[in-house]
mmCIF file of C-alpha atoms in Angstrom:
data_model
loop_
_atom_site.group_PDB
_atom_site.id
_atom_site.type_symbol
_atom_site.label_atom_id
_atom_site.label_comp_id
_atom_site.label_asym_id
_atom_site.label_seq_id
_atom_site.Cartn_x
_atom_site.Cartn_y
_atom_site.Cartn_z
ATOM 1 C CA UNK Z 4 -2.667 6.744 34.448
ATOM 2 C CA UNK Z 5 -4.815 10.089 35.916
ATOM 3 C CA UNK Z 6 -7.620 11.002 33.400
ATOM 4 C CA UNK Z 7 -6.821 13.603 30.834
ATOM 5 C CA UNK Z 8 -9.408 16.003 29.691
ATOM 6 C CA UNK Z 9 -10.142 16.974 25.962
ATOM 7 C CA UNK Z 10 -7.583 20.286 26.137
ATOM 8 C CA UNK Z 11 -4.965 17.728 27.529
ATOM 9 C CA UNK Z 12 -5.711 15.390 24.827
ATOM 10 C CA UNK Z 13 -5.864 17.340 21.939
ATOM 11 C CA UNK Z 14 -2.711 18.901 22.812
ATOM 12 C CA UNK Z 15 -0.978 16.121 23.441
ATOM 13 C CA UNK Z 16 -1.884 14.882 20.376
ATOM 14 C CA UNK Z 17 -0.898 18.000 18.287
ATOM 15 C CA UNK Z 18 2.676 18.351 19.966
ATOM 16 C CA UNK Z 19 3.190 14.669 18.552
ATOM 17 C CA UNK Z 20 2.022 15.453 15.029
ATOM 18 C CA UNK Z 21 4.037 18.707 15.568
ATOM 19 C CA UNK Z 22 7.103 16.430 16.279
ATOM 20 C CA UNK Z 23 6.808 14.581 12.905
ATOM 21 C CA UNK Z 24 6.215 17.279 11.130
ATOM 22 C CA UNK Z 25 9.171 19.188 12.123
ATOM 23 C CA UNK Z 26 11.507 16.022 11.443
ATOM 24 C CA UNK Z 27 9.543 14.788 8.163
ATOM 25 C CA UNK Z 28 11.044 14.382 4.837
ATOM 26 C CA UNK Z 29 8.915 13.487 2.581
ATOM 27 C CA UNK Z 30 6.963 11.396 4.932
ATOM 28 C CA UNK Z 31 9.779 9.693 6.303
ATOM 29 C CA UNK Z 32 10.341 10.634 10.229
ATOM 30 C CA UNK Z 33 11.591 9.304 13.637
ATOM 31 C CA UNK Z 34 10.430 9.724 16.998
ATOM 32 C CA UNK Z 35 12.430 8.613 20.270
ATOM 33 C CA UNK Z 36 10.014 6.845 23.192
ATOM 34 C CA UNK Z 37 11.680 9.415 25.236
ATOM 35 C CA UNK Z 38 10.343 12.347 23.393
ATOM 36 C CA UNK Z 39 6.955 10.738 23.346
ATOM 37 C CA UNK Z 40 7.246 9.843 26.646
ATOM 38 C CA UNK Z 41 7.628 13.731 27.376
ATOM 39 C CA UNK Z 42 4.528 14.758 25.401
ATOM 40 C CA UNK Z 43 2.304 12.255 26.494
ATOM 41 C CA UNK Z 44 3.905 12.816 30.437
ATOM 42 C CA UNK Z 45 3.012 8.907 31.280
ATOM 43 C CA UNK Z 46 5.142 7.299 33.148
ATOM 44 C CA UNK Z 47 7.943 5.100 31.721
ATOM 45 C CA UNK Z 48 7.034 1.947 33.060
ATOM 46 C CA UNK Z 49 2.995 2.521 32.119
ATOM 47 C CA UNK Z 50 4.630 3.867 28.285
ATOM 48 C CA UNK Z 51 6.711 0.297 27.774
ATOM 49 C CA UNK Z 52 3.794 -1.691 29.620
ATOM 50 C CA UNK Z 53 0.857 -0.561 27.057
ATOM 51 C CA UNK Z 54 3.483 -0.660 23.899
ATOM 52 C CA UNK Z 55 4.491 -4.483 25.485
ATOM 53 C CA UNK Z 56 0.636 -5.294 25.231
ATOM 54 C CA UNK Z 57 0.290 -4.467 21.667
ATOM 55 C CA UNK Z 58 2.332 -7.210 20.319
ATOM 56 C CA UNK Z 59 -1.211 -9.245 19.923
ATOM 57 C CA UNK Z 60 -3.008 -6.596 17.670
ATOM 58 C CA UNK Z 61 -0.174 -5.626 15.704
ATOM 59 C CA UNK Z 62 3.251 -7.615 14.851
ATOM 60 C CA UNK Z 63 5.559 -6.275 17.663
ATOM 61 C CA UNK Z 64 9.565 -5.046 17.387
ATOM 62 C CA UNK Z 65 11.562 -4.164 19.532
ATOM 63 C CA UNK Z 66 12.420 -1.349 17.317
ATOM 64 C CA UNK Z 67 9.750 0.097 18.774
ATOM 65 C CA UNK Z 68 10.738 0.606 22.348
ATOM 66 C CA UNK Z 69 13.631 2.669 20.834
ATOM 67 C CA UNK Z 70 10.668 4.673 18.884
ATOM 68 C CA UNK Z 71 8.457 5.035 15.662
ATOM 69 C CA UNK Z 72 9.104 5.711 11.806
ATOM 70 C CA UNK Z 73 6.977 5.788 9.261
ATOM 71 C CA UNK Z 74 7.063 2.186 8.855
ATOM 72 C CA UNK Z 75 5.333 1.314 12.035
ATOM 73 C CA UNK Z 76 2.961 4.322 12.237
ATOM 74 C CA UNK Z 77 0.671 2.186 12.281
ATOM 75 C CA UNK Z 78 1.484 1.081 15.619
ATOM 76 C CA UNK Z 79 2.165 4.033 16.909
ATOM 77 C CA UNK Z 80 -1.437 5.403 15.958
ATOM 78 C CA UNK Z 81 -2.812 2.286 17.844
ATOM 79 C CA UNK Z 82 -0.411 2.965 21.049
ATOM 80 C CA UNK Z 83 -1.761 6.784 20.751
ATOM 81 C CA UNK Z 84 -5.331 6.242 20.549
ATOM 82 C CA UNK Z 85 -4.671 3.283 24.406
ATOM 83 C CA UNK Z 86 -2.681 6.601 25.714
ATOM 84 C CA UNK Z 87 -4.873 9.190 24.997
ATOM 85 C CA UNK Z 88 -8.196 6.857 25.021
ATOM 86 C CA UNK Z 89 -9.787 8.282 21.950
ATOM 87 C CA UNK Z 90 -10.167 6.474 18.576
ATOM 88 C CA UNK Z 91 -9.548 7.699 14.839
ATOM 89 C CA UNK Z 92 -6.281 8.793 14.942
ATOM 90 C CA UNK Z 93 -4.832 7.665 11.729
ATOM 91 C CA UNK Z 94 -7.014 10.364 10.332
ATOM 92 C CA UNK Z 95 -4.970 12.939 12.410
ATOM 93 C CA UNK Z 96 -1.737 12.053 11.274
ATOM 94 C CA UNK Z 97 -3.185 12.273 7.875
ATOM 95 C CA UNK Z 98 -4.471 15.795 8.032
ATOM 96 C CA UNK Z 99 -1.087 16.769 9.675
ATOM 97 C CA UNK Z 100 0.538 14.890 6.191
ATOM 98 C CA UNK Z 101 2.716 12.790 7.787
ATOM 99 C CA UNK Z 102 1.933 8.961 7.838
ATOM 100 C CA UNK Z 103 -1.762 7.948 5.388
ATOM 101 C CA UNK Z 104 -2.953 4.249 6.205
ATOM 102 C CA UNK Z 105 -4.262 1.595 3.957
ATOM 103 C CA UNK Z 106 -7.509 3.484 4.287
ATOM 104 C CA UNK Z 107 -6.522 6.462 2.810
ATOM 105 C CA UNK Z 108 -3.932 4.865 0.202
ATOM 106 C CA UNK Z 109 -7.327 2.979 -1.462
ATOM 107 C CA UNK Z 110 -9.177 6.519 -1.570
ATOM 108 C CA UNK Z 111 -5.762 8.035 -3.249
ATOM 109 C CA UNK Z 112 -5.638 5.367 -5.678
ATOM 110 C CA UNK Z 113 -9.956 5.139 -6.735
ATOM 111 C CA UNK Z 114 -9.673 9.169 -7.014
ATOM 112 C CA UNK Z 115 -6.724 8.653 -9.505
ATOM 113 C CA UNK Z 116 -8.343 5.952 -10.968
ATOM 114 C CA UNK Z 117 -11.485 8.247 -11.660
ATOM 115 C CA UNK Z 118 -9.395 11.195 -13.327
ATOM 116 C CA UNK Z 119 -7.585 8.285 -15.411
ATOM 117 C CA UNK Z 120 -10.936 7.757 -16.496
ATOM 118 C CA UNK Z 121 -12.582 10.996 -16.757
ATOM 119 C CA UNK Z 122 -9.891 12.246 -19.281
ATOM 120 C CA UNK Z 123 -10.115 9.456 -21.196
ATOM 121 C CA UNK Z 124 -14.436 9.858 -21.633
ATOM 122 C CA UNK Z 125 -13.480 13.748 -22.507
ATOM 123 C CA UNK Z 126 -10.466 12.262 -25.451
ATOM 124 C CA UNK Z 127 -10.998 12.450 -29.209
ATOM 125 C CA UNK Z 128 -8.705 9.903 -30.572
ATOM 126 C CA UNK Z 129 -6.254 10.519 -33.181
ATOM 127 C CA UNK Z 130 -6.736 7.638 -35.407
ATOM 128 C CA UNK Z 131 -3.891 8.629 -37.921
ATOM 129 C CA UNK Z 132 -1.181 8.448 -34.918
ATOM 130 C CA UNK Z 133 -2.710 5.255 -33.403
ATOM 131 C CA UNK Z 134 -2.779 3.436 -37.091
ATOM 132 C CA UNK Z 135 1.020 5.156 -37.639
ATOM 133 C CA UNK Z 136 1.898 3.219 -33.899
ATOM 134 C CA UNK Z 137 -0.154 -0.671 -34.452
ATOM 135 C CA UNK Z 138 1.652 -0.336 -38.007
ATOM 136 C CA UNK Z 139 5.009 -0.330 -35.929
ATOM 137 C CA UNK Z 140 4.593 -3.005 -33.200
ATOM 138 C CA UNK Z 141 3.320 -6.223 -33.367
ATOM 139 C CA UNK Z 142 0.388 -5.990 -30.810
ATOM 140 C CA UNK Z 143 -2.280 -3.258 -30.520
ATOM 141 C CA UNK Z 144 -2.138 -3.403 -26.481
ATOM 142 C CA UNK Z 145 1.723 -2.012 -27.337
ATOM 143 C CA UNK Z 146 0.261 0.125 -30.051
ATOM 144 C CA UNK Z 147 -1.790 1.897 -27.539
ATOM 145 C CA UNK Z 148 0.465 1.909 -24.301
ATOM 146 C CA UNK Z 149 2.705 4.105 -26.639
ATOM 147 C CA UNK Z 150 -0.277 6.062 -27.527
ATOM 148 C CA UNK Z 151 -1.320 6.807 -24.098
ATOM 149 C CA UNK Z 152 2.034 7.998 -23.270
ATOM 150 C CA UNK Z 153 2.132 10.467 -25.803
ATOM 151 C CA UNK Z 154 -1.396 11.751 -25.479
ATOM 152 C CA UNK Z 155 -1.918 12.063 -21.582
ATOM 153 C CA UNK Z 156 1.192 13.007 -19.694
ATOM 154 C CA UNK Z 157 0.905 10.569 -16.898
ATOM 155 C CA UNK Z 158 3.218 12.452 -14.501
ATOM 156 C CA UNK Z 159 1.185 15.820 -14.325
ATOM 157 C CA UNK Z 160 -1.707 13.955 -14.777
ATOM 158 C CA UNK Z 161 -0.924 12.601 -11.048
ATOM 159 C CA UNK Z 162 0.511 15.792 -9.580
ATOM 160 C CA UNK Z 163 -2.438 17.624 -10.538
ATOM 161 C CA UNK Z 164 -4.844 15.026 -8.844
ATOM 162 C CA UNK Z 165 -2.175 14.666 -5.972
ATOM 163 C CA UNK Z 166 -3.047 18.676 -5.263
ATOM 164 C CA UNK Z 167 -6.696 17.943 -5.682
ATOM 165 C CA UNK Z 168 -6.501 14.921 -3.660
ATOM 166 C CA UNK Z 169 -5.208 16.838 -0.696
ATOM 167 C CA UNK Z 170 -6.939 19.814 -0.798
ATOM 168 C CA UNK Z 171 -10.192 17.928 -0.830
ATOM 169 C CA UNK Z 172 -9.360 15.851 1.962
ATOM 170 C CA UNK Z 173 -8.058 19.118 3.939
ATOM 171 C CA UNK Z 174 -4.869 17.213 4.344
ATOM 172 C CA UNK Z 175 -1.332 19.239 4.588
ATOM 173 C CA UNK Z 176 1.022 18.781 1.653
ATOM 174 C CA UNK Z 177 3.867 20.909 3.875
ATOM 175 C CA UNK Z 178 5.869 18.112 5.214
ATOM 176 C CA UNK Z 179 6.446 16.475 1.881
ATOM 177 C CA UNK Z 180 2.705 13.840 1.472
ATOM 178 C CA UNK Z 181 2.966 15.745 -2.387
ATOM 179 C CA UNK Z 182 6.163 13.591 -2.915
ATOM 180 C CA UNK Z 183 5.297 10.329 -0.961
ATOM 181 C CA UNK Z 184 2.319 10.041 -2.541
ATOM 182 C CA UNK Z 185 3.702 10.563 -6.140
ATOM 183 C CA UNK Z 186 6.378 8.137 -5.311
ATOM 184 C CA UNK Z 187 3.940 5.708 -4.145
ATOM 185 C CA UNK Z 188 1.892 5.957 -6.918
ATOM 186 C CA UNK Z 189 4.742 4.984 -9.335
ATOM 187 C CA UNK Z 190 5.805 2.460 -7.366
ATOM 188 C CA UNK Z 191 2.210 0.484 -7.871
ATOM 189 C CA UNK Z 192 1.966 1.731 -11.164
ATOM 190 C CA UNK Z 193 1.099 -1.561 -13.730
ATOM 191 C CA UNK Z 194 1.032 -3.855 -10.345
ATOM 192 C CA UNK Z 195 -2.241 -5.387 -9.030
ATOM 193 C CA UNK Z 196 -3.088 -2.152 -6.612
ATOM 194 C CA UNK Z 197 -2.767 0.126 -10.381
ATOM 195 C CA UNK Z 198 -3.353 -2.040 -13.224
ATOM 196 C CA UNK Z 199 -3.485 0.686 -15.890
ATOM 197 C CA UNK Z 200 -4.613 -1.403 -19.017
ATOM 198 C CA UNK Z 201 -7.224 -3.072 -17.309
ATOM 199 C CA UNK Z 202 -8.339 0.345 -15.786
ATOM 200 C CA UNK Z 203 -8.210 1.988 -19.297
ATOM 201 C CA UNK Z 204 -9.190 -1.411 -20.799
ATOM 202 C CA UNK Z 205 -12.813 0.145 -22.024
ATOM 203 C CA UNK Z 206 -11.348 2.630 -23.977
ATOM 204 C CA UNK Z 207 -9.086 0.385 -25.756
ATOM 205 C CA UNK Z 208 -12.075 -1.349 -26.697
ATOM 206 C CA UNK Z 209 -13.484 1.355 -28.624
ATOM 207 C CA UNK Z 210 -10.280 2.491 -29.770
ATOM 208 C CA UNK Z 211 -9.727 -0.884 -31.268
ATOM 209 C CA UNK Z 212 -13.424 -0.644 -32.659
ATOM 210 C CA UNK Z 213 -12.756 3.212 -34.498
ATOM 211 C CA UNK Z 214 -9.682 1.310 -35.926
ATOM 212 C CA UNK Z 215 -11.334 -1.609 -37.201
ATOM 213 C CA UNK Z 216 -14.702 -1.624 -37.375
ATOM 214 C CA UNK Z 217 -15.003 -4.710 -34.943
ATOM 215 C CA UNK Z 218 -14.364 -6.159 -31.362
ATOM 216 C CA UNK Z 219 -11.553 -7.587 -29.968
ATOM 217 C CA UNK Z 220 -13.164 -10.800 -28.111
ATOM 218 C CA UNK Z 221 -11.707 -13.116 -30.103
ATOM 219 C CA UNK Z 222 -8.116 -11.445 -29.425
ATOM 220 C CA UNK Z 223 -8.962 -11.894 -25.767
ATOM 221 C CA UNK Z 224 -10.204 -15.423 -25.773
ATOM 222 C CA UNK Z 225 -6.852 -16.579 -27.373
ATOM 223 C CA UNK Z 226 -4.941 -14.527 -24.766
ATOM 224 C CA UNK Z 227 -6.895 -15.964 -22.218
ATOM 225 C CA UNK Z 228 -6.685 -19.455 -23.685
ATOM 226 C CA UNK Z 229 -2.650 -19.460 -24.031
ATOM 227 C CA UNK Z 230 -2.607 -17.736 -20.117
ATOM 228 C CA UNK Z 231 -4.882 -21.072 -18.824
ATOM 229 C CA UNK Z 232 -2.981 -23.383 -21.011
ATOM 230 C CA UNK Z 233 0.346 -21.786 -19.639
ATOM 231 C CA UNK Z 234 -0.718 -22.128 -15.748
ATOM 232 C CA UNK Z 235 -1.989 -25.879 -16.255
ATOM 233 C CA UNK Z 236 1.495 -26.658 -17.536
ATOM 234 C CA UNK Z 237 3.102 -24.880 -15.003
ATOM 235 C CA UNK Z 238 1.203 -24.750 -12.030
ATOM 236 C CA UNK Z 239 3.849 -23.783 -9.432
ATOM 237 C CA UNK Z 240 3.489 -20.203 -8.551
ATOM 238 C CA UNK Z 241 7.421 -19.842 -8.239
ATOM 239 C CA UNK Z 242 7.610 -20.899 -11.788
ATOM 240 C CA UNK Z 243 5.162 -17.965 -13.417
ATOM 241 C CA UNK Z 244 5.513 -15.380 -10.814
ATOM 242 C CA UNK Z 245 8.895 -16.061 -9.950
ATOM 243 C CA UNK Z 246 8.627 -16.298 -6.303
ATOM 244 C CA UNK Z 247 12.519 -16.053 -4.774
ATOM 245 C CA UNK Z 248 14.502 -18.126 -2.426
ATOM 246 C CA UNK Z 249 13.909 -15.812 0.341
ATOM 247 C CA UNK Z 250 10.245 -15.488 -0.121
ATOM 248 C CA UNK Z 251 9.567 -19.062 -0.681
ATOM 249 C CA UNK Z 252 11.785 -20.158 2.801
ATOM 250 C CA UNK Z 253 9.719 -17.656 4.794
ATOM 251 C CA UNK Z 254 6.354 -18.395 3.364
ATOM 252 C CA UNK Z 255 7.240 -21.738 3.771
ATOM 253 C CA UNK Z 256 8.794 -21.681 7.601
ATOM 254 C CA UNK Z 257 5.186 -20.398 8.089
ATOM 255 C CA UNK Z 258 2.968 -23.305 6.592
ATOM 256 C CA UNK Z 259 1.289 -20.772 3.737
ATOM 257 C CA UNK Z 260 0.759 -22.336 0.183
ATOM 258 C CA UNK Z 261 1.756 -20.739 -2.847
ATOM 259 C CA UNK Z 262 -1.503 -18.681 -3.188
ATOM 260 C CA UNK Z 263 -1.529 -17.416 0.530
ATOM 261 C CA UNK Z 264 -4.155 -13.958 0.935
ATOM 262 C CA UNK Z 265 -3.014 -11.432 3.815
ATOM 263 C CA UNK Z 266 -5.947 -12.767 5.663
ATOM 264 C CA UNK Z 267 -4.657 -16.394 5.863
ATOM 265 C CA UNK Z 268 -1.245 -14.847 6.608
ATOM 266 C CA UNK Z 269 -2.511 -12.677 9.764
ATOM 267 C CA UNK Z 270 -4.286 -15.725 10.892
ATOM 268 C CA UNK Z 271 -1.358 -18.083 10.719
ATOM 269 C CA UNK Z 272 0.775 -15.487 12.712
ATOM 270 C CA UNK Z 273 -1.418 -15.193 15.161
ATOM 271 C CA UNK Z 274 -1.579 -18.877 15.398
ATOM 272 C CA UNK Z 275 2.036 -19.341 15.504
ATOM 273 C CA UNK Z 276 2.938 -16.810 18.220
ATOM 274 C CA UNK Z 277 0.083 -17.854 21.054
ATOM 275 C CA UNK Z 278 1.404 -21.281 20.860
ATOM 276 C CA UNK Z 279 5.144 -20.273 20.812
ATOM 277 C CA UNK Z 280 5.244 -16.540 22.823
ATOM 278 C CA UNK Z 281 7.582 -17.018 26.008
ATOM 279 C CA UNK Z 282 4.472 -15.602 27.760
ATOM 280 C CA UNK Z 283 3.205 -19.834 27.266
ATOM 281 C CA UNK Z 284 5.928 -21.435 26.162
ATOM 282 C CA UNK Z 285 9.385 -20.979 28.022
ATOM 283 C CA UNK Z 286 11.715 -22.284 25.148
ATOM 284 C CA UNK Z 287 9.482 -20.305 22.360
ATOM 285 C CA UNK Z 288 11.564 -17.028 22.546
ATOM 286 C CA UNK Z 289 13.453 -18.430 18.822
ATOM 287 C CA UNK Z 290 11.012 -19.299 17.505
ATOM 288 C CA UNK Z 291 8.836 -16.671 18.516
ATOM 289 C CA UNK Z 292 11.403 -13.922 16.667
ATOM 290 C CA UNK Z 293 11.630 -16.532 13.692
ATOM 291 C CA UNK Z 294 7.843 -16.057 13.163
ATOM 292 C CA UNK Z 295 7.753 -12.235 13.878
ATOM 293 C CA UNK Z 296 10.767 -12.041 10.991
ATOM 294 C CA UNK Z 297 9.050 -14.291 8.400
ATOM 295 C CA UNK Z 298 5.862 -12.626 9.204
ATOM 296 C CA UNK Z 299 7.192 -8.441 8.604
ATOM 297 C CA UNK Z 300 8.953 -10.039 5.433
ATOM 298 C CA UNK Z 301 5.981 -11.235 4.115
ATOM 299 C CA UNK Z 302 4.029 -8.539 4.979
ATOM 300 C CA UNK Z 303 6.403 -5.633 3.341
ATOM 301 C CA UNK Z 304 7.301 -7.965 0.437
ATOM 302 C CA UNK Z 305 3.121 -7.879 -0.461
ATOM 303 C CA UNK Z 306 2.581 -3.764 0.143
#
């Protein structure tokens, strides 16, 4: 491949954001290998070779030599940045508001996170509605997930620091990122990655003071007490978190325990496919797609 200069590059790279933003919905988008192919003017069989040699950085489909959605943008960032030679890419298609990475996704949710909290600092509470509420349920964590809905609408709450978001960030909200990014945050909303009582979890405290006139320790120590009691009973992780068939026979196929982190999952599959890749092992090519299909279903059943 002939050396490109920086007015080569950079328009290369903006006729390929172009390209997704002209067919995005929403963040969701396809380009062919030919088209790329066309803007990047490399040759086919230098195109296929470089995407071929990415199948040890990033989990490799053969989806991929028919072209790139959303869903593996990131390896199309990675395949743009060995074309073009230049690094930080994934920040380009964010600007352009077509594909954000994990990167981004953790500054989205820590800026939400923050204006969660700064409205809650700037709230007077209204004690008669939260005593009307803990009078009508049976736990004051209820009492005050109704309250919270009714005092902070949640939904512009996020639209609001969607706009701000991308406006700080000078990325574009044309090409739908205003929509992905709302239905991404509802999507997480109450999991691990957006835990909103433990985020809001200070305020309760003092909300539960103003009510009472005390703190709520000893209602935590009990919770916590009947949660360790619970998990020393029943220790297996399908029991409690209800792992399915499906997840357990590919977590299993792959030699992960019950409690497997991404880390120890990227490391087995990486394990698994230098000792069974055809590249080493003629009769691997089975087991080799076995591995590749556990490993995506893993890795989109934990996002």
């Amino acid at each position: 491949m002939n050396a490109r200069s920086f007015d080569q590059v950079k328009s290369s790279l903006e006729d390929v954001i172009f390209e997704l933003q002209s067919g995005s919905n929403d963040c969701e988008w396809f380009i062919s290998s030919e088209k790329l192919i066309e803007i990047l003017e490399i040759r086919r069989e230098d195109y296929f070779k470089l995407l071929y040699t990415l199948r040890g950085e990033r989990e490799y489909s053969s989806k991929g030599s028919q072209g790139f959605t959303q869903d593996n943008a990131d390896l199309l960032v990675l395949l743009l940045e060995k074309v073009l030679k230049i690094e930080g890419l994934a920040y380009e298609f964010a600007k352009g508001g077509v594909y954000f990475d994990d990167t981004y996704l953790d500054e989205f949710r820590a800026f939400l996170k923050e204006i969660v909290l700064s409205k809650l600092e700037r709230h007077d509470l209204d004690k008669e509605l939260l005593l009307l509420l803990i009078s009508s349920t049976k736990k004051f964590e209820d009492a005050f997930d109704s309250y919270f809905d009714d005092k902070f609408d949640l939904q512009r709450l996020v639209d609001n620091g969607i706009t701000e978001f991308l406006d700080r960030k000078g990325f574009s909200g044309d090409y739908g990122a205003d929509v992905f990014l709302r239905n991404y945050f509802f999507q997480i909303l109450n999991t691990k990655l957006f835990p909103i009582r433990q985020i809001t979890s200070e305020y309760r405290d003092r909300a539960y003071y103003e009510i009472f006139g005390k703190f709520r320790e000893e209602e935590r120590e009990k919770t916590k007490k009947k949660k360790s009691n619970f998990r020393k009973k029943f220790s297996s992780r399908s029991f409690y978190e209800d792992e399915d068939a499906e997840t357990r026979e590919h977590r299993e196929f792959l030699g992960l325990s019950e409690e497997y982190t991404k880390a120890e999952l990227k490391n087995k599959y990486k394990e698994m496919i230098k000792k069974y890749h055809p590249d080493v092992n003629k009769n691997g090519l089975e087991m080799t797609q076995k591995i590749i299909a556990s490993y995506n279903f893993l890795v989109m059943k934990d996002r």
